Amino acid sequence: MSGTCREIERKILRLLHGHDTRTQLRQIHAHFLRHGLHQLNHILAHFVSVCGSQNKMAYAHRIFSQSQQPNILLFNSMIKGYSLCGPFEESFNLFSSMTNRGIWPDEYTFAPLLKACSNLGDLKLGRCVHKDVIAVGFHCFSSIGIGVVELYTTCGIMEDAEKVFDEMCDMDVVVWNLMIRGYCKRGDFDTGLHLFRRMSERSVVSWNTIISSLAHSGRDSEALELFHEMQDQGFKPDEATLVIVLPVCARLGAVEVGQWIQSYAESSGFYRHSVSVGNALVDFYSKCGLLETAKNVFNEMPEKNVISWNVMISAMAFNGKGQPGVDLFEEMTNKGIAPNDATFVGVLSCCAHAGLVERGRTLFASMTENHQIVPKLDHYGCLVDLLGRSGCVREAYGLIRSMPEKPNASLWGSLLGACRTHGEVELAQLAVEELINLEPWNSGNYVLLSNIYAEEERWDKVEEVRTMMKERSVEKAPGQSSVG
């Protein structure tokens, strides 16, 4: 190969892995076509890899299909791309095509196949790949071990994951993180924390994994302690850390820690450049009752997505500012931002707080008419709450009965509260009866029904309720009152 061709290749590779690849991909493609390099598998493999990193596998496949004699390098790049971006099944279609051509797989083939199995959640297929790996002797490679551990932890088979983990010679931080995540995902947080403490080397991902797991399991105080310990050990929180910890601060009322996080985000650049951190800060301040600060953060955000608007609208509802929340929704739609499911939960909650009955009805109807969003239980719950608060109890009952989904206990409970407030005794009885059907173990529902009957002096019905409780072995909770 001439020196000129080599120089062109080097230039193409520099372009492929440069900063502007996302906008220049087609120009780079045209460049190597013009120079007749479109059959060089190593150039194509690099191109395909870059396409995969940009989630452009359809484009990658067109390039791949033009190769007359694809080799293992090119096949591996394609298999890896599909294992990360999907459709994940395509990894196996390519694997079959490769073996049909007589090309023998290597360790760089099996690692992405295992990743595809993990992303598919296909344990049966993953076990087959694992057996093949052992059969050809590739199980000793670190990347293969990581892939197998990820498969079993993803599928919740921690016993098998632990066997592979214990047999690995080179247990790097990635595989430790997978094991911790696997145990925590299964609900075994103490084992996950024990593994975390055993780690000789940690990454920010390690800290994020265990802090997030503890936070999601309701162990907020421990999560916050680990956040402080993370900093004491010299680890700098990243964007994910801040997004994980801010809700913890909100639940604990740790305002000073949240304020420190904002200062840290400002100094590290996350405040201006991370929409996720901005959204988390708005949510944090609103849930701590600092609505003006939340609004300031929202207004200062240089970039907003639909989640940003949803968080701010919900913040208005959370702090009882119904009309401003509806106004914010109007501003959002006027800017051309399409609302989603969560947007309507927030704005309907705002309507409920402000008593905007007609506006709430209109917004609820617009979900299907204007936005092609099918209302879910949460949306019905918001409208039932709005109608019930406003005294439209019969309409709320009719709405519940017209729902395509089966009403849950929360909906019937909301209707019951409205019935008792507005003296709708007959509907209250129906609501409690529905609650008893949904929650036959909840003694409070029986007590409510008994009290309703007692207020009407229907003592035969009171006795029926008491008999029903005995037959179902439901015991009255301490502190509750009922007749008899």
Tab-separated table of C-alpha atoms in Angstrom:
chain	number	residue	atom	x	y	z
A	1	MET	CA	0.000	0.000	0.000
A	2	SER	CA	1.409	3.410	-0.952
A	3	GLY	CA	2.322	6.050	1.567
A	4	THR	CA	-0.442	8.284	0.190
A	5	CYS	CA	-3.105	5.627	0.872
A	6	ARG	CA	-1.811	5.127	4.385
A	7	GLU	CA	-1.981	8.851	5.004
A	8	ILE	CA	-5.573	8.960	3.741
A	9	GLU	CA	-6.459	6.083	6.068
A	10	ARG	CA	-4.894	7.858	9.027
A	11	LYS	CA	-6.794	11.035	8.134
A	12	ILE	CA	-10.093	9.142	7.942
A	13	LEU	CA	-9.457	7.493	11.322
A	14	ARG	CA	-8.616	10.885	12.857
A	15	LEU	CA	-11.847	12.292	11.452
A	16	LEU	CA	-13.855	9.322	12.702
A	17	HIS	CA	-12.627	9.747	16.247
A	18	GLY	CA	-12.582	13.549	16.259
A	19	HIS	CA	-14.879	15.987	18.027
A	20	ASP	CA	-17.156	16.727	15.068
A	21	THR	CA	-17.905	13.158	13.996
A	22	ARG	CA	-21.623	13.459	14.754
A	23	THR	CA	-22.112	16.153	12.105
A	24	GLN	CA	-19.483	14.900	9.656
A	25	LEU	CA	-20.319	11.192	9.427
A	26	ARG	CA	-21.704	11.339	5.894
A	27	GLN	CA	-18.830	13.536	4.710
A	28	ILE	CA	-16.329	11.022	6.121
A	29	HIS	CA	-18.196	8.216	4.376
A	30	ALA	CA	-18.052	10.116	1.081
A	31	HIS	CA	-14.347	10.736	1.649
A	32	PHE	CA	-13.356	7.079	1.905
A	33	LEU	CA	-15.697	6.146	-0.965
A	34	ARG	CA	-13.993	8.723	-3.157
A	35	HIS	CA	-10.620	7.192	-2.377
A	36	GLY	CA	-11.801	3.629	-2.944
A	37	LEU	CA	-11.352	2.514	0.665
A	38	HIS	CA	-14.897	1.166	1.117
A	39	GLN	CA	-13.731	-2.473	1.039
A	40	LEU	CA	-11.107	-2.058	3.769
A	41	ASN	CA	-12.626	-3.925	6.718
A	42	HIS	CA	-10.613	-2.138	9.390
A	43	ILE	CA	-11.844	1.261	8.117
A	44	LEU	CA	-15.421	-0.037	7.966
A	45	ALA	CA	-15.112	-1.506	11.473
A	46	HIS	CA	-14.107	1.884	12.867
A	47	PHE	CA	-16.939	3.556	10.962
A	48	VAL	CA	-19.481	1.031	12.237
A	49	SER	CA	-18.238	1.486	15.819
A	50	VAL	CA	-18.722	5.234	15.588
A	51	CYS	CA	-22.225	4.709	14.150
A	52	GLY	CA	-22.994	2.471	17.128
A	53	SER	CA	-21.812	5.118	19.582
A	54	GLN	CA	-24.268	7.528	17.943
A	55	ASN	CA	-27.141	5.011	17.851
A	56	LYS	CA	-27.134	4.949	14.042
A	57	MET	CA	-27.132	1.220	13.444
A	58	ALA	CA	-29.371	1.417	10.357
A	59	TYR	CA	-26.665	3.526	8.702
A	60	ALA	CA	-23.991	1.152	9.987
A	61	HIS	CA	-25.834	-1.815	8.467
A	62	ARG	CA	-25.954	-0.137	5.057
A	63	ILE	CA	-22.194	0.344	5.199
A	64	PHE	CA	-21.673	-3.236	6.393
A	65	SER	CA	-23.835	-4.717	3.617
A	66	GLN	CA	-21.560	-3.137	1.008
A	67	SER	CA	-18.548	-5.132	2.215
A	68	GLN	CA	-17.874	-8.029	-0.138
A	69	GLN	CA	-15.706	-9.981	2.318
A	70	PRO	CA	-16.447	-8.890	5.890
A	71	ASN	CA	-13.994	-10.295	8.428
A	72	ILE	CA	-14.190	-11.039	12.153
A	73	LEU	CA	-13.251	-7.444	13.024
A	74	LEU	CA	-16.146	-5.990	11.034
A	75	PHE	CA	-18.632	-8.586	12.261
A	76	ASN	CA	-17.616	-7.947	15.869
A	77	SER	CA	-18.136	-4.202	15.433
A	78	MET	CA	-21.624	-4.787	14.072
A	79	ILE	CA	-22.538	-7.327	16.749
A	80	LYS	CA	-21.341	-4.955	19.460
A	81	GLY	CA	-23.268	-2.034	17.972
A	82	TYR	CA	-26.549	-3.961	17.961
A	83	SER	CA	-25.879	-5.346	21.451
A	84	LEU	CA	-25.769	-1.769	22.768
A	85	CYS	CA	-28.308	0.036	20.586
A	86	GLY	CA	-30.718	-2.664	19.499
A	87	PRO	CA	-32.547	-4.343	18.036
A	88	PHE	CA	-30.602	-6.702	20.285
A	89	GLU	CA	-31.731	-9.801	18.358
A	90	GLU	CA	-29.766	-8.516	15.361
A	91	SER	CA	-26.543	-9.380	17.205
A	92	PHE	CA	-27.487	-13.060	16.948
A	93	ASN	CA	-28.613	-12.791	13.332
A	94	LEU	CA	-25.182	-11.405	12.482
A	95	PHE	CA	-23.515	-14.102	14.568
A	96	SER	CA	-25.330	-16.772	12.545
A	97	SER	CA	-24.372	-15.054	9.304
A	98	MET	CA	-20.754	-14.920	10.452
A	99	THR	CA	-20.517	-18.600	11.372
A	100	ASN	CA	-22.303	-19.586	8.163
A	101	ARG	CA	-19.455	-17.888	6.313
A	102	GLY	CA	-16.994	-20.049	8.219
A	103	ILE	CA	-15.691	-17.204	10.366
A	104	TRP	CA	-14.830	-18.471	13.864
A	105	PRO	CA	-15.865	-16.225	16.808
A	106	ASP	CA	-13.356	-14.870	19.321
A	107	GLU	CA	-13.654	-13.364	22.812
A	108	TYR	CA	-14.615	-10.022	21.253
A	109	THR	CA	-17.636	-11.748	19.690
A	110	PHE	CA	-18.992	-13.392	22.822
A	111	ALA	CA	-18.804	-10.367	25.145
A	112	PRO	CA	-21.358	-8.333	23.105
A	113	LEU	CA	-23.537	-11.417	22.629
A	114	LEU	CA	-23.745	-11.696	26.402
A	115	LYS	CA	-24.551	-7.975	26.572
A	116	ALA	CA	-27.387	-8.512	24.087
A	117	CYS	CA	-28.774	-11.309	26.286
A	118	SER	CA	-28.644	-8.994	29.308
A	119	ASN	CA	-30.462	-6.236	27.446
A	120	LEU	CA	-33.068	-8.743	26.268
A	121	GLY	CA	-33.358	-10.228	29.760
A	122	ASP	CA	-33.155	-13.626	28.026
A	123	LEU	CA	-31.683	-15.991	30.618
A	124	LYS	CA	-32.169	-19.130	28.515
A	125	LEU	CA	-30.292	-17.691	25.536
A	126	GLY	CA	-27.643	-16.268	27.862
A	127	ARG	CA	-27.015	-19.674	29.426
A	128	CYS	CA	-26.488	-21.109	25.915
A	129	VAL	CA	-23.896	-18.418	25.172
A	130	HIS	CA	-22.236	-19.074	28.532
A	131	LYS	CA	-21.955	-22.803	27.705
A	132	ASP	CA	-20.421	-21.973	24.313
A	133	VAL	CA	-17.917	-19.659	26.011
A	134	ILE	CA	-16.837	-22.437	28.371
A	135	ALA	CA	-16.692	-24.962	25.518
A	136	VAL	CA	-14.219	-22.843	23.505
A	137	GLY	CA	-12.197	-21.858	26.595
A	138	PHE	CA	-12.945	-18.120	26.539
A	139	HIS	CA	-14.411	-17.980	30.065
A	140	CYS	CA	-11.051	-16.874	31.481
A	141	PHE	CA	-11.153	-13.537	29.640
A	142	SER	CA	-12.112	-10.606	31.886
A	143	SER	CA	-14.573	-9.099	29.398
A	144	ILE	CA	-16.363	-12.454	29.127
A	145	GLY	CA	-16.551	-12.832	32.913
A	146	ILE	CA	-18.012	-9.349	33.224
A	147	GLY	CA	-20.575	-10.182	30.524
A	148	VAL	CA	-21.645	-13.395	32.282
A	149	VAL	CA	-21.920	-11.657	35.672
A	150	GLU	CA	-23.978	-8.871	34.102
A	151	LEU	CA	-26.290	-11.454	32.527
A	152	TYR	CA	-26.979	-13.254	35.808
A	153	THR	CA	-27.258	-10.107	37.912
A	154	THR	CA	-29.631	-8.548	35.391
A	155	CYS	CA	-31.812	-11.662	35.493
A	156	GLY	CA	-31.627	-11.801	39.309
A	157	ILE	CA	-29.759	-15.139	39.428
A	158	MET	CA	-27.274	-14.027	42.069
A	159	GLU	CA	-26.145	-17.541	43.038
A	160	ASP	CA	-24.814	-18.140	39.498
A	161	ALA	CA	-23.388	-14.624	39.336
A	162	GLU	CA	-21.513	-15.236	42.593
A	163	LYS	CA	-19.997	-18.505	41.276
A	164	VAL	CA	-18.628	-16.734	38.207
A	165	PHE	CA	-17.512	-13.754	40.305
A	166	ASP	CA	-15.612	-15.960	42.773
A	167	GLU	CA	-13.828	-17.793	39.931
A	168	MET	CA	-12.636	-14.611	38.211
A	169	CYS	CA	-8.905	-13.936	38.414
A	170	ASP	CA	-9.150	-10.267	37.573
A	171	MET	CA	-12.092	-8.738	39.440
A	172	ASP	CA	-12.017	-5.095	38.420
A	173	VAL	CA	-14.274	-2.338	39.723
A	174	VAL	CA	-16.841	-2.919	36.957
A	175	VAL	CA	-17.671	-6.469	38.035
A	176	TRP	CA	-17.836	-5.436	41.709
A	177	ASN	CA	-20.333	-2.730	40.745
A	178	LEU	CA	-22.424	-5.288	38.855
A	179	MET	CA	-22.547	-7.592	41.872
A	180	ILE	CA	-23.523	-4.739	44.212
A	181	ARG	CA	-26.233	-3.600	41.822
A	182	GLY	CA	-27.504	-7.172	41.438
A	183	TYR	CA	-27.901	-7.758	45.168
A	184	CYS	CA	-29.525	-4.361	45.703
A	185	LYS	CA	-31.887	-4.924	42.777
A	186	ARG	CA	-32.991	-8.152	44.470
A	187	GLY	CA	-33.617	-6.249	47.687
A	188	ASP	CA	-30.600	-7.637	49.543
A	189	PHE	CA	-29.162	-4.241	50.412
A	190	ASP	CA	-27.090	-5.455	53.340
A	191	THR	CA	-25.156	-7.899	51.122
A	192	GLY	CA	-24.715	-5.144	48.549
A	193	LEU	CA	-23.372	-2.807	51.222
A	194	HIS	CA	-21.113	-5.575	52.560
A	195	LEU	CA	-19.628	-6.081	49.070
A	196	PHE	CA	-19.153	-2.347	48.717
A	197	ARG	CA	-17.196	-2.267	51.987
A	198	ARG	CA	-14.996	-5.132	50.737
A	199	MET	CA	-13.922	-3.271	47.598
A	200	SER	CA	-10.237	-2.394	47.547
A	201	GLU	CA	-10.808	0.045	44.697
A	202	ARG	CA	-13.917	2.081	44.035
A	203	SER	CA	-15.148	4.406	41.320
A	204	VAL	CA	-17.746	7.173	41.418
A	205	VAL	CA	-20.102	4.626	39.833
A	206	SER	CA	-19.566	2.371	42.873
A	207	TRP	CA	-20.643	5.139	45.225
A	208	ASN	CA	-23.578	6.112	43.004
A	209	THR	CA	-24.777	2.509	42.836
A	210	ILE	CA	-24.874	1.939	46.580
A	211	ILE	CA	-26.183	5.436	47.443
A	212	SER	CA	-28.963	5.089	44.862
A	213	SER	CA	-29.875	1.613	46.102
A	214	LEU	CA	-30.135	2.753	49.711
A	215	ALA	CA	-32.157	5.808	48.695
A	216	HIS	CA	-34.641	3.741	46.703
A	217	SER	CA	-35.049	1.328	49.621
A	218	GLY	CA	-36.030	4.124	52.021
A	219	ARG	CA	-32.679	4.193	53.829
A	220	ASP	CA	-32.168	7.898	53.207
A	221	SER	CA	-30.056	8.654	56.263
A	222	GLU	CA	-27.541	5.951	55.330
A	223	ALA	CA	-27.511	7.192	51.741
A	224	LEU	CA	-26.697	10.719	52.874
A	225	GLU	CA	-23.981	9.460	55.236
A	226	LEU	CA	-22.364	7.604	52.333
A	227	PHE	CA	-22.538	10.763	50.229
A	228	HIS	CA	-20.524	12.599	52.878
A	229	GLU	CA	-18.136	9.646	53.202
A	230	MET	CA	-17.636	9.667	49.439
A	231	GLN	CA	-16.415	13.260	49.598
A	232	ASP	CA	-14.263	12.582	52.666
A	233	GLN	CA	-12.464	9.877	50.668
A	234	GLY	CA	-11.649	12.313	47.873
A	235	PHE	CA	-14.272	11.297	45.291
A	236	LYS	CA	-15.880	14.158	43.389
A	237	PRO	CA	-19.624	13.734	42.869
A	238	ASP	CA	-20.667	13.628	39.222
A	239	GLU	CA	-23.943	14.596	37.592
A	240	ALA	CA	-25.554	11.256	38.488
A	241	THR	CA	-24.538	11.617	42.146
A	242	LEU	CA	-26.246	14.979	42.458
A	243	VAL	CA	-29.434	13.738	40.803
A	244	ILE	CA	-29.482	10.772	43.212
A	245	VAL	CA	-28.771	12.751	46.392
A	246	LEU	CA	-31.039	15.783	45.903
A	247	PRO	CA	-34.291	13.793	46.366
A	248	VAL	CA	-32.742	12.270	49.501
A	249	CYS	CA	-32.096	15.783	50.808
A	250	ALA	CA	-35.687	16.749	50.027
A	251	ARG	CA	-37.110	13.782	51.936
A	252	LEU	CA	-34.832	14.401	54.921
A	253	GLY	CA	-35.316	18.161	54.835
A	254	ALA	CA	-31.533	18.553	54.527
A	255	VAL	CA	-31.752	22.056	53.053
A	256	GLU	CA	-28.124	22.989	53.781
A	257	VAL	CA	-26.803	19.924	51.954
A	258	GLY	CA	-29.020	20.702	48.965
A	259	GLN	CA	-27.783	24.283	48.937
A	260	TRP	CA	-24.193	23.020	49.056
A	261	ILE	CA	-24.991	20.767	46.068
A	262	GLN	CA	-26.226	23.800	44.128
A	263	SER	CA	-22.982	25.668	44.904
A	264	TYR	CA	-20.953	22.616	43.884
A	265	ALA	CA	-23.001	22.266	40.681
A	266	GLU	CA	-22.348	25.918	39.854
A	267	SER	CA	-18.593	25.629	40.400
A	268	SER	CA	-18.281	22.351	38.485
A	269	GLY	CA	-20.410	23.436	35.520
A	270	PHE	CA	-23.301	21.022	36.104
A	271	TYR	CA	-25.680	23.849	37.002
A	272	ARG	CA	-25.463	25.466	33.581
A	273	HIS	CA	-24.930	22.432	31.389
A	274	SER	CA	-26.973	19.628	32.959
A	275	VAL	CA	-30.735	19.723	32.525
A	276	SER	CA	-31.055	16.733	34.895
A	277	VAL	CA	-29.292	18.564	37.733
A	278	GLY	CA	-31.416	21.679	37.139
A	279	ASN	CA	-34.590	19.573	37.259
A	280	ALA	CA	-33.455	17.872	40.476
A	281	LEU	CA	-32.704	21.238	42.106
A	282	VAL	CA	-36.154	22.607	41.186
A	283	ASP	CA	-37.767	19.490	42.646
A	284	PHE	CA	-35.606	19.675	45.795
A	285	TYR	CA	-36.370	23.316	46.577
A	286	SER	CA	-40.088	22.934	45.878
A	287	LYS	CA	-40.408	19.940	48.204
A	288	CYS	CA	-38.577	21.860	50.920
A	289	GLY	CA	-41.179	24.633	50.608
A	290	LEU	CA	-38.737	27.063	48.960
A	291	LEU	CA	-40.898	27.701	45.916
A	292	GLU	CA	-39.351	31.050	44.986
A	293	THR	CA	-35.883	29.519	44.950
A	294	ALA	CA	-37.223	26.664	42.818
A	295	LYS	CA	-38.688	29.207	40.379
A	296	ASN	CA	-35.377	31.080	40.235
A	297	VAL	CA	-33.490	27.890	39.374
A	298	PHE	CA	-36.106	27.015	36.739
A	299	ASN	CA	-35.957	30.483	35.166
A	300	GLU	CA	-32.138	30.445	35.110
A	301	MET	CA	-31.908	27.094	33.343
A	302	PRO	CA	-30.407	27.770	29.875
A	303	GLU	CA	-32.006	24.617	28.514
A	304	LYS	CA	-35.272	22.998	29.551
A	305	ASN	CA	-36.954	19.761	28.506
A	306	VAL	CA	-40.487	18.511	29.103
A	307	ILE	CA	-39.358	17.095	32.468
A	308	SER	CA	-38.242	20.580	33.543
A	309	TRP	CA	-41.717	21.978	32.906
A	310	ASN	CA	-43.366	18.987	34.547
A	311	VAL	CA	-41.272	19.395	37.687
A	312	MET	CA	-42.098	23.109	37.941
A	313	ILE	CA	-45.830	22.581	37.314
A	314	SER	CA	-45.896	19.810	39.935
A	315	ALA	CA	-43.996	22.113	42.297
A	316	MET	CA	-46.813	24.633	41.978
A	317	ALA	CA	-49.374	21.950	42.805
A	318	PHE	CA	-47.276	20.641	45.718
A	319	ASN	CA	-47.128	24.133	47.216
A	320	GLY	CA	-50.827	24.907	46.657
A	321	LYS	CA	-50.265	27.397	43.807
A	322	GLY	CA	-52.898	26.030	41.461
A	323	GLN	CA	-53.563	28.980	39.140
A	324	PRO	CA	-49.856	29.807	38.582
A	325	GLY	CA	-49.325	26.127	37.768
A	326	VAL	CA	-52.055	26.228	35.108
A	327	ASP	CA	-50.552	29.462	33.742
A	328	LEU	CA	-47.193	27.721	33.502
A	329	PHE	CA	-48.808	24.890	31.554
A	330	GLU	CA	-50.215	27.455	29.111
A	331	GLU	CA	-46.759	29.020	28.735
A	332	MET	CA	-45.270	25.593	28.072
A	333	THR	CA	-47.724	24.700	25.324
A	334	ASN	CA	-47.457	28.176	23.794
A	335	LYS	CA	-43.728	27.567	23.428
A	336	GLY	CA	-44.515	24.463	21.386
A	337	ILE	CA	-43.439	21.939	24.020
A	338	ALA	CA	-45.660	18.867	23.810
A	339	PRO	CA	-47.014	17.768	27.207
A	340	ASN	CA	-46.837	14.113	28.256
A	341	ASP	CA	-48.570	11.898	30.840
A	342	ALA	CA	-46.758	13.473	33.770
A	343	THR	CA	-47.560	17.021	32.596
A	344	PHE	CA	-51.282	16.356	32.859
A	345	VAL	CA	-50.972	14.796	36.312
A	346	GLY	CA	-49.297	18.012	37.448
A	347	VAL	CA	-51.657	20.480	35.807
A	348	LEU	CA	-54.797	18.558	36.857
A	349	SER	CA	-53.465	18.599	40.425
A	350	CYS	CA	-53.092	22.365	40.073
A	351	CYS	CA	-56.721	22.590	38.959
A	352	ALA	CA	-57.779	20.586	42.026
A	353	HIS	CA	-55.898	22.924	44.377
A	354	ALA	CA	-57.374	26.029	42.717
A	355	GLY	CA	-60.911	24.642	42.298
A	356	LEU	CA	-60.767	25.165	38.523
A	357	VAL	CA	-63.464	22.645	37.663
A	358	GLU	CA	-64.260	23.680	34.103
A	359	ARG	CA	-60.577	24.098	33.245
A	360	GLY	CA	-59.871	20.664	34.662
A	361	ARG	CA	-62.636	19.078	32.598
A	362	THR	CA	-61.319	20.768	29.452
A	363	LEU	CA	-57.732	19.703	30.104
A	364	PHE	CA	-58.763	16.124	30.800
A	365	ALA	CA	-60.728	15.976	27.542
A	366	SER	CA	-57.815	17.538	25.618
A	367	MET	CA	-55.544	14.646	26.569
A	368	THR	CA	-57.155	12.342	24.032
A	369	GLU	CA	-58.613	14.962	21.681
A	370	ASN	CA	-55.495	17.109	21.179
A	371	HIS	CA	-52.520	15.140	22.468
A	372	GLN	CA	-53.373	11.468	21.841
A	373	ILE	CA	-52.635	10.611	25.462
A	374	VAL	CA	-54.806	7.903	26.992
A	375	PRO	CA	-55.720	8.882	30.586
A	376	LYS	CA	-54.367	6.560	33.262
A	377	LEU	CA	-55.426	5.956	36.862
A	378	ASP	CA	-53.407	8.969	38.074
A	379	HIS	CA	-55.254	11.297	35.696
A	380	TYR	CA	-58.645	9.943	36.722
A	381	GLY	CA	-57.563	10.305	40.346
A	382	CYS	CA	-56.740	13.992	39.836
A	383	LEU	CA	-60.077	14.705	38.166
A	384	VAL	CA	-62.030	12.760	40.800
A	385	ASP	CA	-60.200	14.781	43.459
A	386	LEU	CA	-61.035	18.039	41.651
A	387	LEU	CA	-64.714	17.147	41.218
A	388	GLY	CA	-64.998	15.849	44.774
A	389	ARG	CA	-63.450	18.962	46.321
A	390	SER	CA	-65.830	21.132	44.311
A	391	GLY	CA	-68.930	19.221	45.408
A	392	CYS	CA	-69.520	17.493	42.052
A	393	VAL	CA	-69.634	14.148	43.833
A	394	ARG	CA	-72.186	12.463	41.539
A	395	GLU	CA	-70.121	13.424	38.499
A	396	ALA	CA	-66.990	12.033	40.181
A	397	TYR	CA	-68.829	8.758	40.826
A	398	GLY	CA	-69.971	8.604	37.206
A	399	LEU	CA	-66.385	9.202	36.053
A	400	ILE	CA	-65.114	6.312	38.176
A	401	ARG	CA	-67.810	4.004	36.801
A	402	SER	CA	-66.975	5.000	33.203
A	403	MET	CA	-63.255	4.245	33.517
A	404	PRO	CA	-61.855	1.614	31.145
A	405	GLU	CA	-59.475	0.490	33.903
A	406	LYS	CA	-60.587	-0.984	37.205
A	407	PRO	CA	-60.648	1.781	39.859
A	408	ASN	CA	-58.141	1.352	42.678
A	409	ALA	CA	-58.480	1.979	46.398
A	410	SER	CA	-57.055	5.473	46.096
A	411	LEU	CA	-59.860	6.548	43.766
A	412	TRP	CA	-62.601	5.124	45.965
A	413	GLY	CA	-60.908	6.674	49.016
A	414	SER	CA	-60.893	10.076	47.322
A	415	LEU	CA	-64.581	9.733	46.478
A	416	LEU	CA	-65.355	8.640	50.033
A	417	GLY	CA	-63.672	11.738	51.453
A	418	ALA	CA	-65.726	13.947	49.140
A	419	CYS	CA	-68.945	12.095	50.062
A	420	ARG	CA	-68.406	12.625	53.769
A	421	THR	CA	-67.534	16.302	53.246
A	422	HIS	CA	-70.636	16.990	51.166
A	423	GLY	CA	-73.076	14.656	52.950
A	424	GLU	CA	-73.544	12.105	50.167
A	425	VAL	CA	-74.330	9.186	52.492
A	426	GLU	CA	-75.585	6.774	49.837
A	427	LEU	CA	-72.493	7.179	47.659
A	428	ALA	CA	-70.273	6.979	50.739
A	429	GLN	CA	-71.700	3.526	51.478
A	430	LEU	CA	-70.989	2.406	47.910
A	431	ALA	CA	-67.448	3.758	48.105
A	432	VAL	CA	-66.689	1.974	51.388
A	433	GLU	CA	-68.135	-1.281	50.066
A	434	GLU	CA	-65.827	-1.035	47.065
A	435	LEU	CA	-62.891	-0.328	49.395
A	436	ILE	CA	-63.716	-3.431	51.427
A	437	ASN	CA	-63.742	-5.515	48.228
A	438	LEU	CA	-60.332	-4.119	47.252
A	439	GLU	CA	-58.814	-4.160	50.748
A	440	PRO	CA	-60.589	-6.877	52.738
A	441	TRP	CA	-57.759	-6.847	55.310
A	442	ASN	CA	-58.075	-3.126	56.128
A	443	SER	CA	-60.055	-2.802	59.350
A	444	GLY	CA	-60.425	0.951	58.865
A	445	ASN	CA	-62.781	0.425	55.922
A	446	TYR	CA	-65.121	-1.733	58.029
A	447	VAL	CA	-65.084	0.826	60.825
A	448	LEU	CA	-66.005	3.600	58.377
A	449	LEU	CA	-68.901	1.570	56.965
A	450	SER	CA	-70.094	0.666	60.465
A	451	ASN	CA	-70.006	4.320	61.498
A	452	ILE	CA	-71.951	5.388	58.390
A	453	TYR	CA	-74.659	2.825	59.155
A	454	ALA	CA	-74.691	3.831	62.831
A	455	GLU	CA	-75.232	7.496	61.925
A	456	GLU	CA	-78.352	6.361	60.055
A	457	GLU	CA	-79.341	4.079	62.987
A	458	ARG	CA	-79.291	1.038	60.708
A	459	TRP	CA	-78.254	-1.338	63.488
A	460	ASP	CA	-78.893	-4.474	61.446
A	461	LYS	CA	-76.287	-3.298	58.971
A	462	VAL	CA	-73.861	-2.469	61.800
A	463	GLU	CA	-74.211	-6.046	63.001
A	464	GLU	CA	-73.639	-7.347	59.447
A	465	VAL	CA	-70.368	-5.431	59.266
A	466	ARG	CA	-69.233	-6.795	62.624
A	467	THR	CA	-70.112	-10.349	61.537
A	468	MET	CA	-68.252	-9.833	58.282
A	469	MET	CA	-65.134	-8.767	60.199
A	470	LYS	CA	-65.313	-11.875	62.377
A	471	GLU	CA	-65.774	-14.178	59.372
A	472	ARG	CA	-62.771	-12.626	57.638
A	473	SER	CA	-60.684	-12.534	60.846
A	474	VAL	CA	-60.236	-8.776	60.559
A	475	GLU	CA	-59.271	-7.162	63.842
A	476	LYS	CA	-60.089	-3.565	64.645
A	477	ALA	CA	-56.940	-1.433	64.827
A	478	PRO	CA	-56.262	0.312	68.154
A	479	GLY	CA	-57.574	3.835	68.343
A	480	GLN	CA	-60.443	3.283	65.893
A	481	SER	CA	-64.031	3.569	67.016
A	482	SER	CA	-67.075	1.621	65.929
A	483	VAL	CA	-70.479	1.003	67.393
A	484	GLY	CA	-70.854	-1.961	69.678
